Short mmCIF file of N, CA and C in Angstrom, two decimals:
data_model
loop_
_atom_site.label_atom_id
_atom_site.label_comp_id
_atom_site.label_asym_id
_atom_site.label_seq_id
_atom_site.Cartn_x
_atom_site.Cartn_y
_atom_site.Cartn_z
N UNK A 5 106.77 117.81 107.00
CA UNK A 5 105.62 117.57 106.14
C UNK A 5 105.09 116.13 106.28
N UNK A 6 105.96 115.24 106.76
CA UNK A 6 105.20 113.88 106.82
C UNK A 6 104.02 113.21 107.71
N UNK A 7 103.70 114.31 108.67
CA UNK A 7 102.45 113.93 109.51
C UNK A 7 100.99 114.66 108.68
N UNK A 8 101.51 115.74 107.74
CA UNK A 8 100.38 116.10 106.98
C UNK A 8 100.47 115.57 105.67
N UNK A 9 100.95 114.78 104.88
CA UNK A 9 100.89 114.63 103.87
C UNK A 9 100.83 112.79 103.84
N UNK A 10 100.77 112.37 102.53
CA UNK A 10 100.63 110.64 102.58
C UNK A 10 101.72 110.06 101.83
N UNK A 11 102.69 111.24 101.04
CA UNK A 11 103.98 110.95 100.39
C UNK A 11 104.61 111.58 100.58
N UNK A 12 106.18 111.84 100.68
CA UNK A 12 107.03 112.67 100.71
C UNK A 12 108.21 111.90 100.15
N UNK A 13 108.69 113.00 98.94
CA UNK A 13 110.60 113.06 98.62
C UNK A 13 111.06 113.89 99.07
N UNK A 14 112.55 114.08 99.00
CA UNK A 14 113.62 114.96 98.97
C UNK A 14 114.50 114.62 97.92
N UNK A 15 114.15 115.40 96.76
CA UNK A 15 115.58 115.96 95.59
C UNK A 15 116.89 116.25 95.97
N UNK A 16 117.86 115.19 95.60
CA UNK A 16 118.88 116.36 95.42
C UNK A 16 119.66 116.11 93.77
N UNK A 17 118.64 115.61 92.70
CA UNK A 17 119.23 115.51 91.20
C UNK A 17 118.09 115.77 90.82
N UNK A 18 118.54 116.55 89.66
CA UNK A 18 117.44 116.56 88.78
C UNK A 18 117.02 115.82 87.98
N UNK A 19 117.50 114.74 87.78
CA UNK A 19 117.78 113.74 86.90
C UNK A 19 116.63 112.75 87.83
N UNK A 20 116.36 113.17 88.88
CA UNK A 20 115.18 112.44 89.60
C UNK A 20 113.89 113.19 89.67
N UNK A 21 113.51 114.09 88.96
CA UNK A 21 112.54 114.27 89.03
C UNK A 21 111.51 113.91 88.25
N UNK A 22 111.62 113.73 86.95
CA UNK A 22 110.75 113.32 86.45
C UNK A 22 110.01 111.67 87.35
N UNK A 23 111.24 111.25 87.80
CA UNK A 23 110.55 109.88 88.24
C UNK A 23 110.02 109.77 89.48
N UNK A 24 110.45 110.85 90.34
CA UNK A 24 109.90 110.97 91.61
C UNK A 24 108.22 112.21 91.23
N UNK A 25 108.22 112.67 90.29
CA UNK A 25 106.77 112.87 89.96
C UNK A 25 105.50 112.21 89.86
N UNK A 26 106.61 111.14 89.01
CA UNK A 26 105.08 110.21 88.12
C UNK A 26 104.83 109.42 89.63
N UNK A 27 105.64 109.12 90.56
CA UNK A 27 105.74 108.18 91.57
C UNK A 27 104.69 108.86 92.96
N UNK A 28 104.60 110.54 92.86
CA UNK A 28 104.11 111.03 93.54
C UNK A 28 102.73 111.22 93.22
N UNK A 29 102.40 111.40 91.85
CA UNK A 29 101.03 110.91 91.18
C UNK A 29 100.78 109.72 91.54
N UNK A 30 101.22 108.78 91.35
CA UNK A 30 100.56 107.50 91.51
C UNK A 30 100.14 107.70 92.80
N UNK A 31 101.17 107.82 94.25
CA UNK A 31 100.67 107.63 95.12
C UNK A 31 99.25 108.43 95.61
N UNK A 32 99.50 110.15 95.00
CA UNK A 32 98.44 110.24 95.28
C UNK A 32 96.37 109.99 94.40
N UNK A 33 96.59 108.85 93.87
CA UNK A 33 95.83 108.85 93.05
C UNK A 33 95.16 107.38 93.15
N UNK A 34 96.35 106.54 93.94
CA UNK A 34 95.99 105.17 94.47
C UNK A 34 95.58 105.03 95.84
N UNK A 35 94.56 103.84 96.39
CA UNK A 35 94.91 103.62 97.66
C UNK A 35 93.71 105.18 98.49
N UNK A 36 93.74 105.18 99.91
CA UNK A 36 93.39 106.11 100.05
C UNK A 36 93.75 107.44 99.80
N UNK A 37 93.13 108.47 99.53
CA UNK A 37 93.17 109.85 98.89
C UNK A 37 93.96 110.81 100.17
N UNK A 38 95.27 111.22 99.48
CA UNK A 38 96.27 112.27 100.27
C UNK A 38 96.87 113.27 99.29
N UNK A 39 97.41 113.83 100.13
CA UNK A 39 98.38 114.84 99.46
C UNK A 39 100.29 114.81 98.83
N UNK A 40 101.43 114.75 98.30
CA UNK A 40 102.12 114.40 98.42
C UNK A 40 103.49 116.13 98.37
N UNK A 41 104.36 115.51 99.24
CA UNK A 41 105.32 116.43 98.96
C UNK A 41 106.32 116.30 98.59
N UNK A 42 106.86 117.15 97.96
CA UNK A 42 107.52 117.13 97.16
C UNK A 42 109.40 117.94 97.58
N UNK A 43 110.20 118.31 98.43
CA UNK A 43 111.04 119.17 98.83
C UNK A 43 112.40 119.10 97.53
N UNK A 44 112.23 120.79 96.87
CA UNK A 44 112.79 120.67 95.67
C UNK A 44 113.66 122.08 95.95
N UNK A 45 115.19 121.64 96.22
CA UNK A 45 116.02 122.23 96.08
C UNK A 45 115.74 123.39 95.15
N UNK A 46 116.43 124.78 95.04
CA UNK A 46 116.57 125.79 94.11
C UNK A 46 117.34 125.13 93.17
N UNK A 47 118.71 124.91 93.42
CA UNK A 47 119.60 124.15 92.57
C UNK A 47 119.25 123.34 91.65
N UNK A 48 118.44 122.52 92.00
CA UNK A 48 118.11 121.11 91.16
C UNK A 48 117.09 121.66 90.49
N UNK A 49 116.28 122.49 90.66
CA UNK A 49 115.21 123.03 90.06
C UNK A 49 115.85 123.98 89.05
N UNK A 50 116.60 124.48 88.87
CA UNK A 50 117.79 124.96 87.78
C UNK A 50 118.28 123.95 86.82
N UNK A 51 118.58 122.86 87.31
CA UNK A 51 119.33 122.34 86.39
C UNK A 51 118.64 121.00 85.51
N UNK A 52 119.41 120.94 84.44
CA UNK A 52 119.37 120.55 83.43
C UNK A 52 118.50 119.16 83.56
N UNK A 53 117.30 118.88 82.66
CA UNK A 53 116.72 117.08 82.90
C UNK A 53 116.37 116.87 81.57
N UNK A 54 117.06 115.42 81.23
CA UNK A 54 116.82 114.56 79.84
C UNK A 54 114.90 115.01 79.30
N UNK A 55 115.34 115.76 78.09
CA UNK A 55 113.82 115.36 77.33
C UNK A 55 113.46 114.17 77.61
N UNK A 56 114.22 113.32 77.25
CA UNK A 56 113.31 111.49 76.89
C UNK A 56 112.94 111.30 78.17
N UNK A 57 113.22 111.70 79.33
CA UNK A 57 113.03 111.39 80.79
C UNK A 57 111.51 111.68 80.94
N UNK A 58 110.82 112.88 80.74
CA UNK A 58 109.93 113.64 80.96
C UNK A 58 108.61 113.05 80.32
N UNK A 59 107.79 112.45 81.05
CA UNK A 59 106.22 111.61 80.27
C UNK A 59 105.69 111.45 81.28
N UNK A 60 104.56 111.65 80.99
CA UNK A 60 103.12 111.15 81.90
C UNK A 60 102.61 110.37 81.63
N UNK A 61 102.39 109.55 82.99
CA UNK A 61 101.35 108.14 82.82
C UNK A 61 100.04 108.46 82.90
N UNK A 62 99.82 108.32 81.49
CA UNK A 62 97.78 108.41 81.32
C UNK A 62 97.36 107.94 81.95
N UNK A 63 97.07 106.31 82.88
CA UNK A 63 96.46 106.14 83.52
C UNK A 63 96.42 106.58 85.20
N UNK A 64 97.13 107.68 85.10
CA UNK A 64 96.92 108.21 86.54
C UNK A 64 96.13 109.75 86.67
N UNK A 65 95.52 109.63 85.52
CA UNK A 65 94.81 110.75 85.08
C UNK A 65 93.37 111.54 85.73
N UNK A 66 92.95 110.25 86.78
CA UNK A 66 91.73 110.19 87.49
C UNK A 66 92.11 109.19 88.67
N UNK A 67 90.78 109.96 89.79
CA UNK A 67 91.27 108.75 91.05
C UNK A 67 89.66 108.20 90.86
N UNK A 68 89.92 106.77 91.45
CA UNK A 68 91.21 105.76 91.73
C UNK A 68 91.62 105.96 90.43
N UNK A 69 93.13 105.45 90.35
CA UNK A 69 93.47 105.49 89.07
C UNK A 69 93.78 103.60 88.81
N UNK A 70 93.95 103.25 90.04
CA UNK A 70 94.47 101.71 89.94
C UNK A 70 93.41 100.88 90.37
N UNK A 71 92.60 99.93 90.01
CA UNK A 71 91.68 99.34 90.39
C UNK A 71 91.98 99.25 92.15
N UNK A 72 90.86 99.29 92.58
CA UNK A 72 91.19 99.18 94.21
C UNK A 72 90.35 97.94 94.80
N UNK A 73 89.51 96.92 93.82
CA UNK A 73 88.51 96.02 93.88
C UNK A 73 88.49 95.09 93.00
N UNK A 74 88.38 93.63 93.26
CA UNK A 74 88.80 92.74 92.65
C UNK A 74 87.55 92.97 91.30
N UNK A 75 88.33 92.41 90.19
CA UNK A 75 87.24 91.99 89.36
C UNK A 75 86.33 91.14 88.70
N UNK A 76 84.72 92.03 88.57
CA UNK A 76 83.53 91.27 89.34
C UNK A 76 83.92 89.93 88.46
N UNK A 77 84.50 89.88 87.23
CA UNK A 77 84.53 88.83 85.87
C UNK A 77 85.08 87.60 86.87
N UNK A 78 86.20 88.01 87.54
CA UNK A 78 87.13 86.94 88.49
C UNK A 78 85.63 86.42 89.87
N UNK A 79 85.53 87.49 90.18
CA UNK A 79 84.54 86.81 91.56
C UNK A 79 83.20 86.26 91.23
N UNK A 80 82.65 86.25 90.19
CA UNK A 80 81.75 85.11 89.38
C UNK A 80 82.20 83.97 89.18
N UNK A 81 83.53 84.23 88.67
CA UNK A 81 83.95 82.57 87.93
C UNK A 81 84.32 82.16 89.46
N UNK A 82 85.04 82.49 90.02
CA UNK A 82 84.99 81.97 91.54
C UNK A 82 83.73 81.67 92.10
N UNK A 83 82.64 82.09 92.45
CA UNK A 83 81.43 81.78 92.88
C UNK A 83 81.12 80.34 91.97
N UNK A 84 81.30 80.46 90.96
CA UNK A 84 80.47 79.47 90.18
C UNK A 84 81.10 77.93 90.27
N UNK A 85 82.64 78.48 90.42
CA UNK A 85 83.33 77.16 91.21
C UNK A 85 83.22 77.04 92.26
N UNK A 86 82.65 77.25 93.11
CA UNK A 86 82.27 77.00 94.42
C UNK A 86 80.94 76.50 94.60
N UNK A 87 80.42 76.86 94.02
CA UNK A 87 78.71 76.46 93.78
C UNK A 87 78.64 74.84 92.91
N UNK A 88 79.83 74.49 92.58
CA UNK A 88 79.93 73.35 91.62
C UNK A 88 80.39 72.69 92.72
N UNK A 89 80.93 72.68 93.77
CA UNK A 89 81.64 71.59 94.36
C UNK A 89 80.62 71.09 94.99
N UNK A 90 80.66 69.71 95.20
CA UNK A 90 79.57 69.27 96.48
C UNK A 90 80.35 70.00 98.20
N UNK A 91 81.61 69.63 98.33
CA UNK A 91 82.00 70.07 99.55
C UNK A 91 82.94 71.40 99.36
N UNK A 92 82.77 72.23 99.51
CA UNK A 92 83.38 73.77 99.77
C UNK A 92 85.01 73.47 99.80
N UNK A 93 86.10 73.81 99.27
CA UNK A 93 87.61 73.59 99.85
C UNK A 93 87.99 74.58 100.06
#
């Protein structure tokens, strides 16, 4: 799967999935747009994972989900210090 996809795990706890989820969202939701895989044992997919483990990160709810471009607030105040100097540094 790794020449078609832009992430890939392999499970072998269940106790990792919740975190190898949110991790597979992010990736696919940041950065350029892919697919991610996921290879999930029968076994582990049986067994037992902590309630408290199990949450979703709201902000990966939409792509981009992570700014991918500086912000404009920062590249003004930069311009404007640059425009103040007599010689450029």
């Amino acid at each position: 799967m790794k020449p078609l996809t832009k992430w890939n795990a392999v499970l072998d706890r269940a106790a990792d999935i919740p975190r190898t989820l949110r991790a597979a969202f992010e990736a696919m939701t940041t950065g350029r747009p892919g697919a991610a895989h996921i290879a999930l044992p029968f076994d582990v997919q049986n067994a037992p994972v902590e309630r408290g483990d199990v949450w979703a990160d709201p902000t990966l709810g939409a792509f981009p989900a992570r700014r991918v471009a500086p912000d404009p607030f920062f590249i003004e105040l930069a311009a404007k210090a640059l425009r103040g100097q007599r010689i450029p540094s």
